[in-house]
Every structure is written in C-alpha cells, then in structure tokens.
Short mmCIF file of C-alpha atoms in Angstrom, two decimals:
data_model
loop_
_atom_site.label_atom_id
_atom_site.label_comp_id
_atom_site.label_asym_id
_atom_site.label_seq_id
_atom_site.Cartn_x
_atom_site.Cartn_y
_atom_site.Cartn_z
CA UNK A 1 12.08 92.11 93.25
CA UNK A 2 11.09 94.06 89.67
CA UNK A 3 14.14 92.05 88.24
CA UNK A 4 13.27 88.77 89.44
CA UNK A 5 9.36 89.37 88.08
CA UNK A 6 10.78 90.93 84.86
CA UNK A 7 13.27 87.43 84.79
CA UNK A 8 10.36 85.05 85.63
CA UNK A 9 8.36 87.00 83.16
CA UNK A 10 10.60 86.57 80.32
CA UNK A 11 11.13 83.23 81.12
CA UNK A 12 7.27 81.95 81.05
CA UNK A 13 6.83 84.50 77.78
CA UNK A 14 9.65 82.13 75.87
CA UNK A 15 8.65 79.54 77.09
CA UNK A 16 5.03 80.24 75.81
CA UNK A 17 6.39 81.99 72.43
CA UNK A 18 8.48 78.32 72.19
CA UNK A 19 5.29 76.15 72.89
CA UNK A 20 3.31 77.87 70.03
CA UNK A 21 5.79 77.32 67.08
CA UNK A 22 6.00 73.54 68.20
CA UNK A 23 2.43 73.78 68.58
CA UNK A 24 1.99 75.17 64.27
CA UNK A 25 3.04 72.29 62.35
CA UNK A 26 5.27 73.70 59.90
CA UNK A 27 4.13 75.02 56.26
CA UNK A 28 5.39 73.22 53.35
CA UNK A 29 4.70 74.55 49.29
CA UNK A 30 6.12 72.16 46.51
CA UNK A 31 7.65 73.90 43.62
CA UNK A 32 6.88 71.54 40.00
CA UNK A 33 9.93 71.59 37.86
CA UNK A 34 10.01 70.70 34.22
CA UNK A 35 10.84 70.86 31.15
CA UNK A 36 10.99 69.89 27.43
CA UNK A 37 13.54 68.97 24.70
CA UNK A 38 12.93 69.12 21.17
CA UNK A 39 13.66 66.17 18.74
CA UNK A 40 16.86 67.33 16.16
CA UNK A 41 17.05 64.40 14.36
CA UNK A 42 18.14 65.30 10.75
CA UNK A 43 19.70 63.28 7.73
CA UNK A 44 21.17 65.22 4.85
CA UNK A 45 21.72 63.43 1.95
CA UNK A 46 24.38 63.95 -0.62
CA UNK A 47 24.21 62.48 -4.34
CA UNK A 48 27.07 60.47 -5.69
CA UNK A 49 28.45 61.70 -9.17
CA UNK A 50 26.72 58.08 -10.67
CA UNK A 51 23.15 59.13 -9.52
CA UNK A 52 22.92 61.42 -12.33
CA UNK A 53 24.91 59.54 -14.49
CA UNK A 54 23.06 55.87 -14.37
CA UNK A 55 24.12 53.43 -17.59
CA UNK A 56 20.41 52.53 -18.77
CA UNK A 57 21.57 51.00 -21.46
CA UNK A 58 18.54 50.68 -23.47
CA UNK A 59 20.44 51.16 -26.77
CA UNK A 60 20.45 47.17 -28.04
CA UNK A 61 22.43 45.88 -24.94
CA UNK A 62 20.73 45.40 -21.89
CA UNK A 63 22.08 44.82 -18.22
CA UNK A 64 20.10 43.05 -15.41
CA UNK A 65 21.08 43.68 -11.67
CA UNK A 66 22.82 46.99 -11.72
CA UNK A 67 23.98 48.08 -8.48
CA UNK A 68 25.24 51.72 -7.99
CA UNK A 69 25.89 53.83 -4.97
CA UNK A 70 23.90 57.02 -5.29
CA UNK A 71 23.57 58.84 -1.94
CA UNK A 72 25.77 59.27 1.45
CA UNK A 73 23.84 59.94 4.30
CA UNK A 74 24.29 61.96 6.94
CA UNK A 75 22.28 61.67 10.34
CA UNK A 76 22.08 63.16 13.53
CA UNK A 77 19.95 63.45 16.91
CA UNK A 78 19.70 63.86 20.64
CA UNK A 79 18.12 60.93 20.90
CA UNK A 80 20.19 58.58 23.06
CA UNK A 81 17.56 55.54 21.30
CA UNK A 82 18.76 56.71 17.81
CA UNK A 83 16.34 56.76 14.66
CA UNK A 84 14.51 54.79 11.87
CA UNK A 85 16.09 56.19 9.03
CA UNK A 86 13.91 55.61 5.76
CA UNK A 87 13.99 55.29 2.01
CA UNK A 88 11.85 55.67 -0.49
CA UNK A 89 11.88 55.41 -3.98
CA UNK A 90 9.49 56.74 -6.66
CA UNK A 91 7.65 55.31 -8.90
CA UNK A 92 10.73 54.62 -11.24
CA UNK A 93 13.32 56.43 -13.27
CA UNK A 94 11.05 58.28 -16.32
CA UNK A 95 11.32 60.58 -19.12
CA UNK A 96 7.69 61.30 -19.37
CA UNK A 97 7.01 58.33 -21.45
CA UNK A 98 8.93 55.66 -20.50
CA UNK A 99 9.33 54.46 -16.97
CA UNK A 100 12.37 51.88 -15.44
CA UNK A 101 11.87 50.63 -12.09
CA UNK A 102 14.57 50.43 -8.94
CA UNK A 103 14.45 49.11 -5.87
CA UNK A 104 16.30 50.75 -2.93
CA UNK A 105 18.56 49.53 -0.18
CA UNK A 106 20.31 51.50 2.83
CA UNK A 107 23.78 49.77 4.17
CA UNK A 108 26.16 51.03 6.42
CA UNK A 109 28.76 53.37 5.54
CA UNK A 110 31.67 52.81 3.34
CA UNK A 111 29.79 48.80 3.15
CA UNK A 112 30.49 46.79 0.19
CA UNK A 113 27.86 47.25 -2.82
CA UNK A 114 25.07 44.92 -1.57
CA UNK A 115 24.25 41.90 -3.71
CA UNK A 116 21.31 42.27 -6.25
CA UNK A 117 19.89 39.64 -4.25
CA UNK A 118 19.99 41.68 -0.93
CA UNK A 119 17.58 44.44 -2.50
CA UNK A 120 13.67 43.86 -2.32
CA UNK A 121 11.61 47.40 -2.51
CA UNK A 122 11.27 50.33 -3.32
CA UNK A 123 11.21 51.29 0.31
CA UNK A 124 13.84 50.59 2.95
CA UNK A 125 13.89 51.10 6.65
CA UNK A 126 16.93 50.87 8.85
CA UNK A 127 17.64 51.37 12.68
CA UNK A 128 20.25 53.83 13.59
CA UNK A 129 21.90 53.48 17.16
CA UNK A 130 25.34 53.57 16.02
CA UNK A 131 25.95 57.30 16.81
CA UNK A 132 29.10 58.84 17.92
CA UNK A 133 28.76 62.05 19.73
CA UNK A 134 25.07 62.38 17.75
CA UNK A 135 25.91 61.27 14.26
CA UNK A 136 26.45 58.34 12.26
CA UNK A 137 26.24 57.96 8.29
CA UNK A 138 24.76 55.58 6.01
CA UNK A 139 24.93 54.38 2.42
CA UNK A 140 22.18 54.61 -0.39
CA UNK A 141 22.32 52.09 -3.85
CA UNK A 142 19.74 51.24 -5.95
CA UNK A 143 19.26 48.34 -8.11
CA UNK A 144 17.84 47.91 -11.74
CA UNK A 145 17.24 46.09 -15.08
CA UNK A 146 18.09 48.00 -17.74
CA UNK A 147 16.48 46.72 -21.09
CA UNK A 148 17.39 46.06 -24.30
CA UNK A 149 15.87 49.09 -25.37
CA UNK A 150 14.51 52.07 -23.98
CA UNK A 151 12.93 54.75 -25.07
CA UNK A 152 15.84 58.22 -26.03
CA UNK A 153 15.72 60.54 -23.44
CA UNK A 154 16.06 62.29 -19.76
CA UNK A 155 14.94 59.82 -16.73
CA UNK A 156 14.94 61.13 -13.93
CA UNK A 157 13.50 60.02 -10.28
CA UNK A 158 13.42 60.79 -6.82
CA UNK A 159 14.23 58.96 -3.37
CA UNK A 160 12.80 60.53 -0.38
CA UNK A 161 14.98 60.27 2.85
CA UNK A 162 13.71 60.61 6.32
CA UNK A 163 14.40 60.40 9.83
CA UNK A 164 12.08 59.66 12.57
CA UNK A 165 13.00 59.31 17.02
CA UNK A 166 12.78 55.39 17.59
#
C-alpha cells in the first residue's frame, strides 16, 4: 500500500511541478549588438618631376594654354560608395611679387593630357567608385598662360588634395 501512495504521490507532485512551468510564461532578455567602423579614406599625392620645374616663360616669349601633369594620386577607403576626391588650387603660382594664375583639373589615371578647353577652376571635384580591393588612382594637371614677361624669380604654389566618404 506505502508504494502505491508513494507512486500516486509522485505522480500528482509531477504532474503539479509540470502544470506550474506551463503555467510561468517563459522569461525572455534581448541582448543589443553593435558596432562602429571608422572612415580610412586617404589620398596621397605624389609630385611629378614638371611640378617643380613649370616653363613660365616670362622671358620675351610667352605661351597660352600650358598643360602639364603635376601630381599622381593615390586613394583608398572602406567605403563600398567610394569618395569625392577634391582639388584645390591656390591663389596662383608667386614669387612674392608677382602672381600667375592656374586652373586645376583631376582625370583618371594614366588619361591623356586634358584639353585646355576641358579645365575651368581652380577647384575640381571628382567621384571615385572605381576601386579595386580599396584603391584606385587619379591624375592631377594644371593649366596656365604664361606671359610675355614675368617678373625673375621663385614661384611657387600649392594644391590642396582631399578625400571625403560619398
């Protein structure tokens, strides 16, 4: 008799134990993942031997529309939308007295000189999304009028390169 009590026991006590855990809906705690990646988007830009070697003429001959090649550019980035690369001249070539203006123009890489015709500002803006495994390259040229005569010494200027995320 104890074993069939002790049986019938058990029986109604899992059967209880059983009905409360379907009874207590079950607890549920969401865990927030995330995290952040950091633009690398870079150009480095690398002066052609005629950058510091410009023709201004400016000694009785003059020259109008000179083209010449003075950066390669290197890019990369993470970013799968690529970049706005950008260009921008100073306010000309000087030597403290004297100034010559240039205009500024970014073409692809290993391009063609561009056309005088093709340049327009001082300041030039170009999409990137050409990149293979995060880089791609670019050329810099600048265009100018070099006078009859110009005034004897250094000139020297500066084009700022940048690279934004699209």
């Amino acid at each position: 008799m104890f074993a069939k009590t002790f049986r019938n026991t058990l029986i109604a006590s899992t059967l209880v134990v059983a009905g409360a855990a379907l009874a207590t809906p079950a607890k549920a705690d969401p865990v927030n993942l995330g995290g952040t990646v950091a633009d690398t988007s870079a150009v480095t830009s690398t002066a052609t031997a005629a950058a510091s070697t410009l023709n201004l003429y400016g000694a009785g001959t003059a020259q109008t529309n000179v083209v010449v090649k003075v950066a390669d550019m290197a890019l990369i980035t993470n970013n799968t939308t690529g970049v706005t690369l950008t260009a921008t001249g100073d306010a000309g070539l000087t030597n403290g007295t004297s100034t010559l203006p240039y205009q500024v123009l970014i073409v692809a890489d290993a391009a063609a000189a561009p056309a005088d015709t093709a340049f327009s500002s001082t300041i030039d803006s170009k999409s990137v999304t050409d990149f293979s495994a995060g880089a791609a390259a670019r050329d810099l040229y600048i265009e100018y009028d070099a006078p009859a005569l110009l005034d004897p010494g250094a000139y020297t200027g500066v084009i700022t390169v940048s690279v934004a995320a699209l």
